[in-house]
């Protein structure tokens, strides 16, 4: 029976990054699917390739935890900068989210004039910049050293900021731009929903700053699909694809891991499955109770993939903001990503497009098959009609293939109903799970634990985990 130092379960961003940092150990990365990357994977359907969820790549710049990890392992991703990170279209008005602050400010002042726009956006940008220069960012529990490092991190955070960064985002908005229109407010909330999975009413000033400043960083397009990063990143890692872990038993000095193909013993286990879908793997009551103690984050994604035959040139990323909620969702907006025309893999038969918005995860569960299909069609048709209204050069007949995914689809393929991560809010900050657990040798990584979702957030969590497992 194979005897391991570390078994990593899941090849999402978290599982892949931590594996790539520990190739010197006796480590196996298990992935139930044939595609690597989970929510950030790329898959093939019929003759075309599509991104399953994530399409924007951020954090590849100096001082950022993600770039530091890539530098440590000498990995250079195959990426291309999107000069206009996101084009936001709201009632025919256009706001280009670009990195250059003055260009953005001019644009926002034209669309949503306000005397305090400069000070409002400058303060957010300053907080964001300072945050990414923090040196001691840490959050872990269950050992004295972990608590000390966390305390050190909080002290650094408090001494570094002149603003009260844990005050509510809404009070900051009210201090500077309290009389803004509903449209401007929707613009802010829609941007927050895609970057930090929450709206301004539940979050701190720090989250507001990080969420709205996302496009002040370099935003990249990943050539050949987001999933191709994982194929390149994991070249030196022992990856077992199409091998699902079914059960993990805690024994005296190791964990017994039972997969769909074999049985393994490992001193340490790193779970990249979402925190809500993990208890079923264990029979140990204490471990089960631990994972069941986290209240489910009922948020997920509705994703449409399509291939579009068009000669037009498009940007990589758009966000369309509507006046009302999209049927069966919790959002007024949807995000559209186009493959680059010159991308030989994704654009081989036309543009590969991923459209996504936010829904409740459990909404799609308790329906008959018919109801489920009908509801899916309603949401898909509504989004596609809005898409066509906003892109007048695109005709319905140019869409070659189209299909959509709900939380049920995500569960089937990558084992999670909740998607896009859990926002760290004012209410849940102290309950946020850490990479360490109360059980020796058992760890978590990914977007349902600190520091949250996406490449930049998960990279912070990976750095903390790497320090915990390597002393
Ligand atoms: C629609 C959508 C759009 C998004 N857009 C962006 C974006 O543009 N940019 C960005 O940075 N982030 C984006 N995100 C967020 C980002 O994709 C996620 O936060 C991130 O990919 C989650 O990574 P993770 O490490 O938590 O692993 P996950 O993606 O959850 O992957 C976990 C992996 O574990 C595997 N697994 C689970 N259980 C088992 C088991 N028992 N045995 C073996 N394998 C198992 C799964 O198959 C999966 O591959 C988006 C998310 C969604 C849903």
Short mmCIF file of N, CA and C and ligand atoms in Angstrom, two decimals, residues 9-15 30-33 35 37-40 52-57 214 226 243-246 272-274 281 301 303 335 356 410 413-416 419-421 445-448 453-456 458, ligand 1:
data_model
loop_
_atom_site.label_atom_id
_atom_site.label_comp_id
_atom_site.label_asym_id
_atom_site.label_seq_id
_atom_site.Cartn_x
_atom_site.Cartn_y
_atom_site.Cartn_z
N UNK A 9 -6.36 16.43 -1.93
CA UNK A 9 -7.60 15.96 -2.55
C UNK A 9 -8.29 17.11 -3.27
N UNK A 10 -8.14 17.12 -4.58
CA UNK A 10 -8.73 18.16 -5.42
C UNK A 10 -7.67 19.02 -6.08
N UNK A 11 -7.87 19.27 -7.39
CA UNK A 11 -6.87 20.04 -8.16
C UNK A 11 -7.37 21.44 -8.48
N UNK A 12 -8.23 22.01 -7.61
CA UNK A 12 -8.61 23.41 -7.79
C UNK A 12 -7.39 24.31 -7.60
N UNK A 13 -7.61 25.62 -7.61
CA UNK A 13 -6.49 26.55 -7.46
C UNK A 13 -5.70 26.21 -6.18
N UNK A 14 -6.41 25.99 -5.07
CA UNK A 14 -5.75 25.72 -3.78
C UNK A 14 -4.94 24.44 -3.81
N UNK A 15 -5.55 23.34 -4.22
CA UNK A 15 -4.88 22.04 -4.23
C UNK A 15 -3.68 22.05 -5.17
N UNK A 30 -4.94 14.03 -5.90
CA UNK A 30 -6.05 13.25 -6.46
C UNK A 30 -7.12 14.19 -7.04
N UNK A 31 -7.57 13.90 -8.24
CA UNK A 31 -8.64 14.70 -8.84
C UNK A 31 -9.68 13.75 -9.44
N UNK A 32 -10.95 13.95 -9.07
CA UNK A 32 -12.00 13.04 -9.54
C UNK A 32 -12.28 13.17 -11.04
N UNK A 33 -12.01 14.35 -11.59
CA UNK A 33 -12.32 14.60 -13.00
C UNK A 33 -11.11 14.39 -13.91
N UNK A 35 -10.43 16.78 -16.18
CA UNK A 35 -9.90 18.15 -16.32
C UNK A 35 -9.43 18.65 -14.96
N UNK A 37 -8.42 21.73 -12.25
CA UNK A 37 -8.71 23.15 -12.00
C UNK A 37 -10.06 23.45 -11.37
N UNK A 38 -10.95 22.46 -11.24
CA UNK A 38 -12.25 22.70 -10.57
C UNK A 38 -13.01 23.86 -11.20
N UNK A 39 -13.39 24.86 -10.38
CA UNK A 39 -14.13 26.03 -10.88
C UNK A 39 -13.34 26.81 -11.92
N UNK A 40 -12.02 26.59 -11.96
CA UNK A 40 -11.19 27.33 -12.91
C UNK A 40 -10.71 26.40 -14.04
N UNK A 52 -14.99 26.71 -17.49
CA UNK A 52 -16.13 26.30 -16.66
C UNK A 52 -16.64 27.42 -15.77
N UNK A 53 -15.75 28.30 -15.31
CA UNK A 53 -16.16 29.37 -14.39
C UNK A 53 -15.21 30.55 -14.52
N UNK A 54 -14.06 30.45 -13.84
CA UNK A 54 -13.11 31.58 -13.80
C UNK A 54 -12.54 31.89 -15.18
N UNK A 55 -12.45 33.19 -15.48
CA UNK A 55 -11.90 33.63 -16.77
C UNK A 55 -10.86 34.75 -16.62
N UNK A 56 -10.91 35.49 -15.50
CA UNK A 56 -9.93 36.57 -15.33
C UNK A 56 -8.82 36.09 -14.39
N UNK A 57 -7.60 36.53 -14.69
CA UNK A 57 -6.45 36.10 -13.91
C UNK A 57 -5.78 37.35 -13.34
N UNK A 214 -10.08 45.67 -7.72
CA UNK A 214 -9.61 44.51 -8.51
C UNK A 214 -9.09 44.94 -9.90
N UNK A 226 -8.37 28.83 -19.09
CA UNK A 226 -7.87 28.92 -17.72
C UNK A 226 -7.28 27.58 -17.26
N UNK A 243 -9.59 9.94 -10.24
CA UNK A 243 -9.54 9.08 -9.06
C UNK A 243 -10.21 9.84 -7.91
N UNK A 244 -11.42 9.45 -7.59
CA UNK A 244 -12.17 10.16 -6.56
C UNK A 244 -11.85 9.57 -5.19
N UNK A 245 -11.68 10.43 -4.19
CA UNK A 245 -11.50 9.95 -2.83
C UNK A 245 -12.90 9.75 -2.23
N UNK A 246 -13.13 8.53 -1.75
CA UNK A 246 -14.48 8.19 -1.28
C UNK A 246 -14.56 8.23 0.24
N UNK A 272 -9.01 19.91 -0.66
CA UNK A 272 -9.38 21.05 -1.51
C UNK A 272 -10.85 20.97 -1.89
N UNK A 273 -11.54 19.99 -1.31
CA UNK A 273 -13.00 19.94 -1.51
C UNK A 273 -13.58 21.10 -0.70
N UNK A 274 -14.77 21.61 -1.09
CA UNK A 274 -15.31 22.74 -0.34
C UNK A 274 -15.60 22.29 1.09
N UNK A 281 -16.85 12.50 3.83
CA UNK A 281 -15.67 11.66 3.56
C UNK A 281 -15.21 10.90 4.80
N UNK A 301 -23.39 29.61 -8.84
CA UNK A 301 -23.31 30.30 -10.13
C UNK A 301 -24.25 29.68 -11.14
N UNK A 303 -24.11 29.42 -15.15
CA UNK A 303 -23.13 29.67 -16.20
C UNK A 303 -23.66 29.22 -17.55
N UNK A 335 -21.75 38.50 -16.26
CA UNK A 335 -20.37 38.71 -16.68
C UNK A 335 -20.12 37.89 -17.94
N UNK A 356 -21.63 34.34 -16.82
CA UNK A 356 -21.99 33.85 -15.48
C UNK A 356 -22.72 34.89 -14.66
N UNK A 410 -22.46 21.88 -11.11
CA UNK A 410 -21.17 21.97 -10.40
C UNK A 410 -21.01 20.80 -9.43
N UNK A 413 -20.03 17.59 -11.38
CA UNK A 413 -18.68 17.51 -11.92
C UNK A 413 -17.60 17.76 -10.87
N UNK A 414 -17.76 18.79 -10.02
CA UNK A 414 -16.65 19.08 -9.10
C UNK A 414 -17.04 18.99 -7.64
N UNK A 415 -18.19 18.36 -7.40
CA UNK A 415 -18.49 17.97 -6.02
C UNK A 415 -18.84 19.13 -5.09
N UNK A 416 -19.38 20.22 -5.61
CA UNK A 416 -19.76 21.31 -4.72
C UNK A 416 -20.98 22.05 -5.26
N UNK A 419 -20.66 27.79 -4.91
CA UNK A 419 -19.63 28.11 -5.90
C UNK A 419 -19.20 29.55 -5.83
N UNK A 420 -17.93 29.77 -6.16
CA UNK A 420 -17.42 31.13 -6.19
C UNK A 420 -16.86 31.53 -4.84
N UNK A 421 -16.95 30.66 -3.86
CA UNK A 421 -16.35 30.95 -2.56
C UNK A 421 -17.33 31.58 -1.60
N UNK A 445 -7.72 23.72 2.07
CA UNK A 445 -7.26 24.79 1.18
C UNK A 445 -8.36 25.07 0.16
N UNK A 446 -8.46 26.31 -0.29
CA UNK A 446 -9.46 26.63 -1.31
C UNK A 446 -10.29 27.84 -0.93
N UNK A 447 -11.33 28.11 -1.71
CA UNK A 447 -12.03 29.39 -1.56
C UNK A 447 -13.09 29.42 -0.46
N UNK A 448 -13.34 28.29 0.22
CA UNK A 448 -14.30 28.34 1.33
C UNK A 448 -13.59 28.56 2.67
N UNK A 453 -11.94 33.76 -2.20
CA UNK A 453 -12.04 33.17 -3.54
C UNK A 453 -11.06 33.73 -4.57
N UNK A 454 -11.02 33.04 -5.70
CA UNK A 454 -10.23 33.51 -6.84
C UNK A 454 -8.74 33.32 -6.63
N UNK A 455 -7.99 33.55 -7.71
CA UNK A 455 -6.54 33.36 -7.65
C UNK A 455 -5.88 34.15 -6.51
N UNK A 456 -6.15 35.47 -6.38
CA UNK A 456 -5.43 36.23 -5.34
C UNK A 456 -5.78 35.78 -3.93
N UNK A 458 -7.09 32.85 -2.80
CA UNK A 458 -6.66 31.48 -2.48
C UNK A 458 -5.14 31.43 -2.29
C1 LIG B 1 -18.77 31.23 -12.53
C2 LIG B 1 -17.52 31.56 -11.78
C3 LIG B 1 -16.69 32.57 -12.25
C4 LIG B 1 -15.53 32.89 -11.57
N1 LIG B 1 -14.67 33.83 -12.09
C5 LIG B 1 -13.45 34.01 -11.54
C6 LIG B 1 -12.47 34.79 -12.21
O1 LIG B 1 -12.72 35.34 -13.28
N2 LIG B 1 -11.24 34.91 -11.63
C7 LIG B 1 -10.92 34.27 -10.45
O2 LIG B 1 -9.79 34.40 -9.97
N3 LIG B 1 -11.85 33.51 -9.80
C8 LIG B 1 -13.09 33.36 -10.33
N4 LIG B 1 -14.01 32.55 -9.72
C9 LIG B 1 -13.68 31.96 -8.42
C10 LIG B 1 -12.70 30.81 -8.60
O3 LIG B 1 -12.99 30.10 -9.75
C11 LIG B 1 -12.79 29.88 -7.40
O4 LIG B 1 -12.69 30.64 -6.21
C12 LIG B 1 -11.64 28.86 -7.42
O5 LIG B 1 -11.47 28.31 -8.70
C13 LIG B 1 -11.92 27.77 -6.40
O6 LIG B 1 -10.75 27.03 -6.20
P1 LIG B 1 -10.62 25.96 -5.04
O7 LIG B 1 -9.17 25.83 -4.72
O8 LIG B 1 -11.53 26.28 -3.92
O9 LIG B 1 -11.05 24.58 -5.71
P2 LIG B 1 -12.34 24.10 -6.54
O10 LIG B 1 -12.45 24.90 -7.78
O11 LIG B 1 -13.51 23.95 -5.66
O12 LIG B 1 -11.84 22.67 -6.97
C14 LIG B 1 -11.91 21.56 -6.12
C15 LIG B 1 -11.48 20.34 -6.90
O13 LIG B 1 -11.55 19.22 -6.04
C16 LIG B 1 -12.08 18.11 -6.76
N5 LIG B 1 -12.67 17.19 -5.76
C17 LIG B 1 -13.67 17.47 -4.89
N6 LIG B 1 -13.94 16.39 -4.12
C18 LIG B 1 -13.09 15.41 -4.51
C19 LIG B 1 -12.88 14.06 -4.10
N7 LIG B 1 -13.60 13.50 -3.11
N8 LIG B 1 -11.91 13.35 -4.72
C20 LIG B 1 -11.16 13.91 -5.71
N9 LIG B 1 -11.32 15.16 -6.16
C21 LIG B 1 -12.27 15.92 -5.57
C22 LIG B 1 -13.09 18.73 -7.69
O14 LIG B 1 -13.39 17.91 -8.79
C23 LIG B 1 -12.37 20.03 -8.09
O15 LIG B 1 -11.58 19.86 -9.22
C24 LIG B 1 -15.20 32.21 -10.38
C25 LIG B 1 -16.01 31.20 -9.90
C26 LIG B 1 -17.18 30.85 -10.59
C27 LIG B 1 -18.03 29.73 -10.09
#
